[in-house]
Coordinates of C-alpha atoms in Angstrom, one line a residue:
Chain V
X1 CA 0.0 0.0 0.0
X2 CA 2.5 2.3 1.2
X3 CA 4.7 1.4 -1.7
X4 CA 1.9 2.4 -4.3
X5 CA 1.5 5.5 -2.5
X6 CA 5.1 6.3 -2.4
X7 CA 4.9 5.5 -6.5
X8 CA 2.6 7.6 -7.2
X9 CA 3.9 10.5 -5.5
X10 CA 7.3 10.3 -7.2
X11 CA 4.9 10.1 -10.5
X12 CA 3.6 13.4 -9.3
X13 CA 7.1 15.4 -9.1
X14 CA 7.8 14.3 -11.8
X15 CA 4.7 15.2 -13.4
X16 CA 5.8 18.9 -11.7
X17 CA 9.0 18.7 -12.7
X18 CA 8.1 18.4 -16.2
X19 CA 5.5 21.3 -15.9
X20 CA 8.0 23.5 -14.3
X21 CA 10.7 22.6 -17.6
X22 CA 8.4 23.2 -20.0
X23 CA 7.3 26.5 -18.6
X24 CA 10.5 27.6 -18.9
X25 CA 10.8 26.4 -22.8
X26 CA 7.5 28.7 -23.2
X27 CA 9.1 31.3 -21.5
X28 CA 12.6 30.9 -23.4
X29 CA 10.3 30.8 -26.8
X30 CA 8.1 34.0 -25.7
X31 CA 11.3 35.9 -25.2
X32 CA 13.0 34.9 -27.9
X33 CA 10.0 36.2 -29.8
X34 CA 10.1 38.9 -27.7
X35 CA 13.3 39.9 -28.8
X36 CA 13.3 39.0 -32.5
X37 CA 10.2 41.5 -32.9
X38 CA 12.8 44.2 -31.1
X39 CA 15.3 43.1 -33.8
X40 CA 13.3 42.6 -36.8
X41 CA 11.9 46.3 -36.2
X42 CA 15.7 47.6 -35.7
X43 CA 16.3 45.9 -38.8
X44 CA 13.1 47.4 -40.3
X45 CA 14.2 51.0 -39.4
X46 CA 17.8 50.6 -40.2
X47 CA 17.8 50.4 -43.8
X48 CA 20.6 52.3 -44.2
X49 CA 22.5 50.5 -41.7
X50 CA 25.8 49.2 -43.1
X51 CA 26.8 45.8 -44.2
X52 CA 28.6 44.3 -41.0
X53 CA 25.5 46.0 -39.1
X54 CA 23.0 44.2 -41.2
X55 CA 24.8 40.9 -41.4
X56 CA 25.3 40.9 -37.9
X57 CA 21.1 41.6 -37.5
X58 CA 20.6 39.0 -40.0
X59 CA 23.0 36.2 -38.2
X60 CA 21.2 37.5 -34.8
X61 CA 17.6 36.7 -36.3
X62 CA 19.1 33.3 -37.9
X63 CA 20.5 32.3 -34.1
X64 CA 17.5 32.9 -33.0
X65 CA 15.1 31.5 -35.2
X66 CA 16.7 28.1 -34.8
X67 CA 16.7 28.2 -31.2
X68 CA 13.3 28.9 -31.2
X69 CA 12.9 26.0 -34.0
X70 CA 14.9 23.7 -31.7
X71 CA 12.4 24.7 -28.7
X72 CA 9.5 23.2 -30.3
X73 CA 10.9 20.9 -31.1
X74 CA 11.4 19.9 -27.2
X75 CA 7.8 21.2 -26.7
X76 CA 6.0 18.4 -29.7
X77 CA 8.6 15.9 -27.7
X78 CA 7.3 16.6 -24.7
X79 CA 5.1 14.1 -23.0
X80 CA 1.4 16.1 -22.6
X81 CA -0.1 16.8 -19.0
X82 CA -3.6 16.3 -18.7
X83 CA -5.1 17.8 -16.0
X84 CA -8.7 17.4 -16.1
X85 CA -10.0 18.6 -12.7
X86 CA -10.1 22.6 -11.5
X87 CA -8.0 21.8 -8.7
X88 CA -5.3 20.2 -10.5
X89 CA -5.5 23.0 -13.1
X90 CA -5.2 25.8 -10.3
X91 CA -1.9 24.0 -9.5
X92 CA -0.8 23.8 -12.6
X93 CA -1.3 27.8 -12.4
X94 CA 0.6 28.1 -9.3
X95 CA 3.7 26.3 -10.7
X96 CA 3.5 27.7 -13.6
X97 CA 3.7 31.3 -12.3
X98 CA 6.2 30.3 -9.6
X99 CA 8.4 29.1 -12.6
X100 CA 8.2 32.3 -14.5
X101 CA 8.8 34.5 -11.2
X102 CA 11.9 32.2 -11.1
X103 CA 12.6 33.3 -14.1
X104 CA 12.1 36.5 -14.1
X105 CA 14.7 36.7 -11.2
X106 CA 17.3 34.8 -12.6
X107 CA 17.2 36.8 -16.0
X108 CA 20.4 39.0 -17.0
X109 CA 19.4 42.0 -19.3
X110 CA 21.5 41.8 -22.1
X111 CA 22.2 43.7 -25.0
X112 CA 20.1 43.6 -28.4
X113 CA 23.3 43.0 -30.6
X114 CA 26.9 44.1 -29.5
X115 CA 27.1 46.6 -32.7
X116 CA 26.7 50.5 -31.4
X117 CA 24.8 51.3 -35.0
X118 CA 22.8 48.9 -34.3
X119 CA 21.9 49.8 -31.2
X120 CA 22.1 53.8 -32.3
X121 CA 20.0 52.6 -34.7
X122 CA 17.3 50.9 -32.5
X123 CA 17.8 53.8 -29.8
X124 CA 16.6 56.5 -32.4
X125 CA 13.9 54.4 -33.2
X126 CA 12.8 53.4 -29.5
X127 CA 12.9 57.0 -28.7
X128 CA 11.1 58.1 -31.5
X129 CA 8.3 56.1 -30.7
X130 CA 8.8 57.0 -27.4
X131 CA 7.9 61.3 -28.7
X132 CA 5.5 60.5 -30.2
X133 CA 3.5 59.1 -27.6
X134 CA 4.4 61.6 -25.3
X135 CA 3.5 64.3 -27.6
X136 CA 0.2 62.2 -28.0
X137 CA -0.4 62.3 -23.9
X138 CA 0.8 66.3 -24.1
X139 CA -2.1 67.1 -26.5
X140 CA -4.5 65.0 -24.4
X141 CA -3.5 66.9 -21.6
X142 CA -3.7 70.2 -23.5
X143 CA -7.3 69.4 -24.2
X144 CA -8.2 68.6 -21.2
X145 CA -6.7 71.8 -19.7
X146 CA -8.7 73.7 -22.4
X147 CA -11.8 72.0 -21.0
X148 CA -10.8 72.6 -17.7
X149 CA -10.3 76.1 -17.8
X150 CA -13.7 76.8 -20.2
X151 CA -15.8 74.7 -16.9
X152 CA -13.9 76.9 -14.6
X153 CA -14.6 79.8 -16.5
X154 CA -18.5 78.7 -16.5
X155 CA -17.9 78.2 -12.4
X156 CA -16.3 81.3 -12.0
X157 CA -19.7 83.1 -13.6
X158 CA -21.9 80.7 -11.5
X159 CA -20.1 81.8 -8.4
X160 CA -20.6 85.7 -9.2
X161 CA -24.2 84.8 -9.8
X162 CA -25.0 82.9 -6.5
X163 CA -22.4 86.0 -4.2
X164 CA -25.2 88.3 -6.0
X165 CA -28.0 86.3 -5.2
X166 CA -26.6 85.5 -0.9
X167 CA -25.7 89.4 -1.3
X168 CA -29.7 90.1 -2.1
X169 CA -30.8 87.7 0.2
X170 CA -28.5 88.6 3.3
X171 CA -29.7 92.4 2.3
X172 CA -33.0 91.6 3.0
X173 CA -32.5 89.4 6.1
X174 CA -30.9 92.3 7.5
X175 CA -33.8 94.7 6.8
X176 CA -36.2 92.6 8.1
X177 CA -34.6 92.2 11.3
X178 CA -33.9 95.6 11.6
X179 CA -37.4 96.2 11.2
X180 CA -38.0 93.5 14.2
X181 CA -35.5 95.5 16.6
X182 CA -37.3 98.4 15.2
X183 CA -40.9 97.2 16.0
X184 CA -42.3 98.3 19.5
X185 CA -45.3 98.7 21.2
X186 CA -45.6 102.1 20.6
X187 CA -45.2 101.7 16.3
X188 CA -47.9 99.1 16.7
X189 CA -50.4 101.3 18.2
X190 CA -49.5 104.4 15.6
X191 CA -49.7 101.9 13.2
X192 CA -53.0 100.7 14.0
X193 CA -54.0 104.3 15.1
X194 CA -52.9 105.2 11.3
X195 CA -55.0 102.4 10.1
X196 CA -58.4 103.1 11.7
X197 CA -58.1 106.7 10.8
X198 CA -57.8 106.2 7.3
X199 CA -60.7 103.8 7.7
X200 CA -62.4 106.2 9.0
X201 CA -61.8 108.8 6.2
X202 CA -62.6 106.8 3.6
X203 CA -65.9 105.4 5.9
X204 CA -66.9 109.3 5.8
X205 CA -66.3 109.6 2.2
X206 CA -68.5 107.0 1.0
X207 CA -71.4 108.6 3.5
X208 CA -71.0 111.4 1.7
X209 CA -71.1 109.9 -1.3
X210 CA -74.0 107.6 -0.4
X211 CA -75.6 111.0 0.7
X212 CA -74.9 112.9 -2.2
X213 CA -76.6 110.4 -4.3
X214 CA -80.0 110.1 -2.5
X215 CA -80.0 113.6 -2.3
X216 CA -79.5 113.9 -5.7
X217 CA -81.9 111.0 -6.9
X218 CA -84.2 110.3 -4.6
X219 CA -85.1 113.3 -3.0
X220 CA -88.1 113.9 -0.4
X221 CA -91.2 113.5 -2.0
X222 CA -92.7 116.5 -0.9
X223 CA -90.1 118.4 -2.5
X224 CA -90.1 117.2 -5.9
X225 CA -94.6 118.4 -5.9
X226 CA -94.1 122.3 -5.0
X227 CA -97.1 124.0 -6.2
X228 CA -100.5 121.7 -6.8
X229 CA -99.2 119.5 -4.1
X230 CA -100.6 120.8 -1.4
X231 CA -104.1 119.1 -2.5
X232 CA -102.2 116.4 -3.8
X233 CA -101.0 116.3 -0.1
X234 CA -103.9 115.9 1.2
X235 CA -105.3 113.6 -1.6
X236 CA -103.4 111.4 -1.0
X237 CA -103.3 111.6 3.0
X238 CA -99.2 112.4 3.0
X239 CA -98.3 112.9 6.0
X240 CA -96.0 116.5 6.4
X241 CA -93.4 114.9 9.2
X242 CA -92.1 112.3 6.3
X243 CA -88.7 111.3 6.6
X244 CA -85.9 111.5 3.8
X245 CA -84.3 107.6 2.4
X246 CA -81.6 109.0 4.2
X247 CA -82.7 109.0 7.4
X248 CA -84.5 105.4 7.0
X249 CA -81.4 103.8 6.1
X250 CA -79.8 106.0 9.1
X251 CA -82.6 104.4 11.3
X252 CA -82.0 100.8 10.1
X253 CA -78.3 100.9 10.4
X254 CA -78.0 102.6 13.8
X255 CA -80.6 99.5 14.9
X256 CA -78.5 97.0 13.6
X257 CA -76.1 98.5 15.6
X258 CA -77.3 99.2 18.5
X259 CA -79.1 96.2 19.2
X260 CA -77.7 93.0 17.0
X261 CA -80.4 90.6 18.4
X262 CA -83.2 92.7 17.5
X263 CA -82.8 94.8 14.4
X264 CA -86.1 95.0 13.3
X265 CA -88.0 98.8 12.8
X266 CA -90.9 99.5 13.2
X267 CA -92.5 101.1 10.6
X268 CA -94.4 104.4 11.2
X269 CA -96.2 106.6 9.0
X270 CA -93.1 109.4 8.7
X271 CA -92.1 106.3 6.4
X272 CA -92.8 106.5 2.8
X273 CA -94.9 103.8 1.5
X274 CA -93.0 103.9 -2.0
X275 CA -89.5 103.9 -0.4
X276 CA -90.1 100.9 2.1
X277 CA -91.2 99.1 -1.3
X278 CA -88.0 100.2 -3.1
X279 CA -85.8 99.0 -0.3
X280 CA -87.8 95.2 -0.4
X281 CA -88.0 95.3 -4.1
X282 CA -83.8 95.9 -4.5
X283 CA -83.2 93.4 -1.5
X284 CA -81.7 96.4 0.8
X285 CA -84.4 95.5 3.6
X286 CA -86.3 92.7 4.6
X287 CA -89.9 92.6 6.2
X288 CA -90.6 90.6 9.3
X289 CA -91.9 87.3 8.7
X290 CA -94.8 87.8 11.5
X291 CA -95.1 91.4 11.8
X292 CA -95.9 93.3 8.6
X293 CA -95.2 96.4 9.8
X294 CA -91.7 95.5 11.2
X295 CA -88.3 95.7 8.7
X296 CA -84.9 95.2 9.0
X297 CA -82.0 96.3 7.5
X298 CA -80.7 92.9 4.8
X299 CA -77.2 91.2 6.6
X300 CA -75.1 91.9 3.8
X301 CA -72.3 90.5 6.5
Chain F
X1 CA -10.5 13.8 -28.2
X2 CA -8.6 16.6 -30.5
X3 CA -7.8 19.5 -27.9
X4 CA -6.5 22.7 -29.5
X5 CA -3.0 23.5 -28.0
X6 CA -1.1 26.9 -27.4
X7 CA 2.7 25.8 -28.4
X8 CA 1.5 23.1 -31.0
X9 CA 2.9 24.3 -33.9
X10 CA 5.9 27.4 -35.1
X11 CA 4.9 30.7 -34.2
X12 CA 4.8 33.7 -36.9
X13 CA 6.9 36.6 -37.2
X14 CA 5.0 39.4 -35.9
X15 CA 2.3 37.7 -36.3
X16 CA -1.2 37.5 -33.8
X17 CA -4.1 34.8 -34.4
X18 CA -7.2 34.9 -32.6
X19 CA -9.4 32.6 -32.2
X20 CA -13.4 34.1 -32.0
X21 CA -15.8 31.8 -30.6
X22 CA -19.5 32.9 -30.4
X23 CA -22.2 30.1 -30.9
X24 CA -24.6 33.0 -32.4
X25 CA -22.5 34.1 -35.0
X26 CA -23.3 37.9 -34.3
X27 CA -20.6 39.9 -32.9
X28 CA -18.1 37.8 -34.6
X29 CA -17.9 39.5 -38.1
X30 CA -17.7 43.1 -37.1
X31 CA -14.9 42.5 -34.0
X32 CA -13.1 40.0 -36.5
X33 CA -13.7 43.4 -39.1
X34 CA -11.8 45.5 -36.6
X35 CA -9.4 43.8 -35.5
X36 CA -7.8 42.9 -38.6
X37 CA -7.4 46.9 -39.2
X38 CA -4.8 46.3 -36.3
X39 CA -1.0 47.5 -38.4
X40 CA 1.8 47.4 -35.7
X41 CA 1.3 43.7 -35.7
X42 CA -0.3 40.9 -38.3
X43 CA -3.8 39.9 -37.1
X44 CA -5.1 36.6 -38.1
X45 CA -8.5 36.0 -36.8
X46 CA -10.4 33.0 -37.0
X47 CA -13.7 32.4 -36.4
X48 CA -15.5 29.1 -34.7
X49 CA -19.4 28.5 -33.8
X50 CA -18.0 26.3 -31.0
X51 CA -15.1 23.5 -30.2
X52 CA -13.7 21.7 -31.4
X53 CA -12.3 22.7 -34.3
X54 CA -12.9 20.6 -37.4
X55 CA -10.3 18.3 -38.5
X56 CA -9.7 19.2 -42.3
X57 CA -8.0 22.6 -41.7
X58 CA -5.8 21.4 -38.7
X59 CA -2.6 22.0 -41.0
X60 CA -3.5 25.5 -42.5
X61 CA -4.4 26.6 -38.7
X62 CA -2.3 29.1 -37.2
X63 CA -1.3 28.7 -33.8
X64 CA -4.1 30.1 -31.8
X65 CA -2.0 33.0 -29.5
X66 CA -5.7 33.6 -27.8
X67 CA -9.5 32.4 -27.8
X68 CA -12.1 34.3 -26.9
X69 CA -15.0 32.8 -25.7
X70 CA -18.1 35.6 -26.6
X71 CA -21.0 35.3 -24.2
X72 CA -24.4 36.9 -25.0
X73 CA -25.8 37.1 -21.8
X74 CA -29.8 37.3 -23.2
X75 CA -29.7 33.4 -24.0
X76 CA -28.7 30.8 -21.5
X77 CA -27.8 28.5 -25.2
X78 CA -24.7 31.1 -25.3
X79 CA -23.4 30.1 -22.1
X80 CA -23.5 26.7 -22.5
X81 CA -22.3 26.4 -25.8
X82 CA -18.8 28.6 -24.1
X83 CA -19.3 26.2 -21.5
X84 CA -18.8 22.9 -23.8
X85 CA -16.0 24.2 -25.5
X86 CA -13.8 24.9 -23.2
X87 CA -13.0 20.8 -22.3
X88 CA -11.4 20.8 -26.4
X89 CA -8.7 23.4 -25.0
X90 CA -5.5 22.3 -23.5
X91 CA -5.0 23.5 -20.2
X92 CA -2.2 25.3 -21.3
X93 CA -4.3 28.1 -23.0
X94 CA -5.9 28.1 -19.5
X95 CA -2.3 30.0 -18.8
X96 CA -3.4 33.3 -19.8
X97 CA -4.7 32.8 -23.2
X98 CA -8.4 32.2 -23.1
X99 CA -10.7 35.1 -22.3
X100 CA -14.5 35.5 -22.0
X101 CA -16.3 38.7 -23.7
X102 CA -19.7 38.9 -22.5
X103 CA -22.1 41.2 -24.4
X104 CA -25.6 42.6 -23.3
X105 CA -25.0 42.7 -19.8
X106 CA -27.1 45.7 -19.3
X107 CA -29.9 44.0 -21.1
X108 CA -33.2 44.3 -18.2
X109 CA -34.1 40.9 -19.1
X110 CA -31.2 39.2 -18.4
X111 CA -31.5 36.9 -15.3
X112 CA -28.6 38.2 -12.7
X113 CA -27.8 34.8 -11.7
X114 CA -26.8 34.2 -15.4
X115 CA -23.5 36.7 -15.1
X116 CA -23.0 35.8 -11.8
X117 CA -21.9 32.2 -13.8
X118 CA -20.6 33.7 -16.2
X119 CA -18.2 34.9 -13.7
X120 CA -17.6 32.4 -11.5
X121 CA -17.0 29.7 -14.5
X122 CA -14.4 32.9 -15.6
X123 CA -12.9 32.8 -12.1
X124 CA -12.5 29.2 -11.8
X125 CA -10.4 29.1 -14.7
X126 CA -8.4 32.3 -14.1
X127 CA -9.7 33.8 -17.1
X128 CA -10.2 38.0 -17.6
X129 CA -14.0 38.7 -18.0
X130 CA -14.3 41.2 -20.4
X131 CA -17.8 43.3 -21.4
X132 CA -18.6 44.8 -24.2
X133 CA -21.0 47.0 -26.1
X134 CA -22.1 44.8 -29.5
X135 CA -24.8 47.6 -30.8
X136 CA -22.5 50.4 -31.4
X137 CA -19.7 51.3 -33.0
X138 CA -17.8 52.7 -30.4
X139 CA -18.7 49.5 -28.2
X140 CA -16.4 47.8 -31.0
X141 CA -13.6 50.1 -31.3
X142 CA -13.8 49.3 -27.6
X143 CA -13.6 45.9 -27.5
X144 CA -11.3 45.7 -29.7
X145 CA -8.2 47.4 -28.6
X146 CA -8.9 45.9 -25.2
X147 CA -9.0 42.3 -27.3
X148 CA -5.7 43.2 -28.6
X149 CA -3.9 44.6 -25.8
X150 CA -4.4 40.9 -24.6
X151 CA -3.5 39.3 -27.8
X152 CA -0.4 41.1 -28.0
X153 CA 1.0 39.8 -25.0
X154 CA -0.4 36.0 -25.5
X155 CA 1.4 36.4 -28.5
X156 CA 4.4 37.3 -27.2
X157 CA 4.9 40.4 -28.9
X158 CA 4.8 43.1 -26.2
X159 CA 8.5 43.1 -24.0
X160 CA 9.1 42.2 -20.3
X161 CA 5.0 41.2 -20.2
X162 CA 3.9 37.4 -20.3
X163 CA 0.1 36.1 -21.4
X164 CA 0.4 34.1 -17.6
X165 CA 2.1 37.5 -15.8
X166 CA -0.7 39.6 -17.4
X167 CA -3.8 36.7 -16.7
X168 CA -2.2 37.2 -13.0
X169 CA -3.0 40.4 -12.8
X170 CA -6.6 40.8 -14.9
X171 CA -8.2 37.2 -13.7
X172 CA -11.7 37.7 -12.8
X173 CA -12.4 37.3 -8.8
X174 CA -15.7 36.4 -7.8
X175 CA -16.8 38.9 -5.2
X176 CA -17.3 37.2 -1.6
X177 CA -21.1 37.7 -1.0
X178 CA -21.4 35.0 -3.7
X179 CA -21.8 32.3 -2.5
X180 CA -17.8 30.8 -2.8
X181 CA -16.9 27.4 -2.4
X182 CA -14.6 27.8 1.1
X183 CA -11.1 26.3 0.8
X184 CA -10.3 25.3 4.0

């Protein structure tokens, strides 16, 4: 038992061992890849290089190509690894990328080719390249300052607009609490006193108006018959103590006033027949419901 | 069982292949269209419903520096077809040369629970999870230099960088409130 175990195990590392080898022929072939791009673009660039300088490229890229030949060769050679499971494959990972950091450690940098006009050659080229991108990244950047300073310019006018608009605002704050210290008792009360005064002026000025009018149109009747009246007068059984609409509205206001729950008049015969029925007919007073001889003034409250 | 392999056959000079896979045949054509317009290096792309890859043109075949398995998220038949191919690749390629591009992920009617596969199947395998915009033509221009960033260094072409160094460093990780099989 223990024997089979011990075989397998040794079947294992060696599986591992194999792993780890051929990891480093795939690395040895990426690199040499690697570096026969670097060289076939030197050669590329340079095509006035001189003759050595080419040959010397050319035997480079020959070296190389048969060692990478040669490589997978060993790779086709190579017994596969199957490793069918996730687990085994995350292994396979971890070796695999143990073996290159290996690798990468152990690595020399070495030169391209020993020839300087080669490497002058590849230099000019590398840093070429190299401008170019960088001029690529400065115009980016340009750009972006150019944006940059077009949205701060757009802030910049926001910001004015907004100190203008707290400026307004903290303007009027301050008012109003200035107007708060301000406020007293006293202001209140002129206030108010200001208020009902000019209530009262313009409560005078529609009397007057409302005065001017009746006097004007609806005048007492006993002035409007002045010479056949007298027989008229008594024709019609007027009595001479009649009052003037002005003085029956007078009457029914005053009794609204003085005594809310009752504001009913009674009506006597100093009132007009024909101006009692004008004030029903246009809704201005309102007989008692009971008592036909009582009116009241219509709540227009 | 005919497994493609990474270091089967002589690379190219300067020289990329790719290797699209998309069981829907859609955003195929117009990434393969762009990324053949590629002129510091050769781009070879080829272009596969699924794996494995027929028999007849095993000897005109490039060597496959990268496949990209392309995803569409609205039907679960995308997923699994990705998901059934990926047994014909050597686990070699699982070193930093397979990749997964998933489009429509900002589709409303796709399930979550669908990317969150998607994601851990791209996590298990150690594979960058790439997404990408299929409707617009910026979405391609998009996917496409990030497609060849990668490809250049599975190929080998870019210095000091490594398909494995570089898969290190862009696997997709599966973010912990899924729930993650515990290794202890």
């Amino acid at each position: 038992m223990s024997k089979r175990r011990r075989g397998r195990d040794v079947i294992k590392v060696g599986g591992i061992l194999n792993r780890r080898r051929l990891v480093v022929v795939f690395r040895s072939q990426a690199n040499i890849l690697q570096s026969m791009a670097e060289l076939r673009a030197a050669e590329h660039a340079a095509a006035e290089l001189s003759e050595a300088a080419q040959a010397e490229l050319l035997e480079l890229c020959e070296e190389q190509f048969s060692q990478l030949e040669k490589l997978q060769n060993e790779i086709i050679l190579s017994e596969p690894d199957y490793c069918e499971n996730l687990q085994e494959q995350s292994v396979n990972r971890l070796i695999a990328t143990e073996a290159e950091l290996k690798q990468w450690l152990a690595v020399e940098p070495k030169l391209l080719a020993a020839n300087s006009e080669v490497l002058l050659e590849a230099g000019k080229e590398e840093m070429l390249k190299l401008s170019s991108e960088l001029e690529m990244v400065a115009s980016c950047y340009e750009a972006k300052t150019e944006k940059l300073r077009e949205t701060k310019e757009l802030e910049l006018k926001w910001l004015e607009e907004k100190k203008q608009v707290l400026l307004a605002a903290s303007d009027h704050a301050e008012r109003l609490q200035l107007d708060k210290e301000k406020i007293s008792e006293q202001s209140i009360l002129q206030d108010t006193k200001a208020k009902i005064h000019k209530m009262k002026v313009y409560q005078e000025r529609l009397m007057e108006c409302l005065g001017d009018v009746l006097e004007k149109h609806v005048p007492l009747p006993q002035i409007e018959s002045s010479t056949n009246k007298k027989k008229k007068n008594i024709e019609l059984g007027i009595n001479e103590n009649l009052i003037s609409l002005n003085e029956i509205l007078e009457v029914l206001m005053n009794k609204v006033l003085s005594t809310p729950h009752d504001t009913y008049v009674t009506i006597d015969d100093t009132f007009w027949p024909p101006y009692i029925e004008m004030l029903l007919r246009y809704g201005i007073a309102v007989r008692h419901q009971e008592n036909h001889f009582k009116i009241r003034l219509e709540t227009f409250f | 069982m005919s497994s493609l392999k990474p270091f089967s056959k002589l690379p190219g000079l300067n020289t990329a292949n790719i290797l699209l896979v998309e069981s829907e045949e859609q955003f195929q054509q117009s990434l393969a269209d762009a990324l053949v317009e590629e002129t510091s290096v050769t781009v070879n792309v080829r272009l596969a419903k699924s794996l494995p890859l027929p028999l007849e043109n095993e000897e005109s075949r490039p060597r496959i520096d990268l496949v990209v398995f392309i995803i569409n998220l609205t039907s679960e038949l995308s997923f699994q077809s990705a998901d059934a191919s990926l047994k014909y690749l050597d686990p070699g390629y699982f070193l930093g040369k397979v990749c997964f591009l998933v489009t429509n992920a900002r589709n409303a009617s796709v399930p979550t629970e669908r990317l969150d596969t998607v994601r851990k199947l791209a996590a298990s395998l150690h594979c960058p999870l790439l997404f990408a915009e299929d409707q617009t033509p910026d979405g391609v221009t998009n996917a496409t230099e990030r497609l060849l960033t990668i490809l250049k260094v599975a190929a080998g072409l870019v210095p000091l960088a490594t398909a494995l160094y570089l898969s290190n460093l862009t696997q997709c990780t599966v973010p912990l409130d899924i729930d993650q099989p515990s290794f202890d």
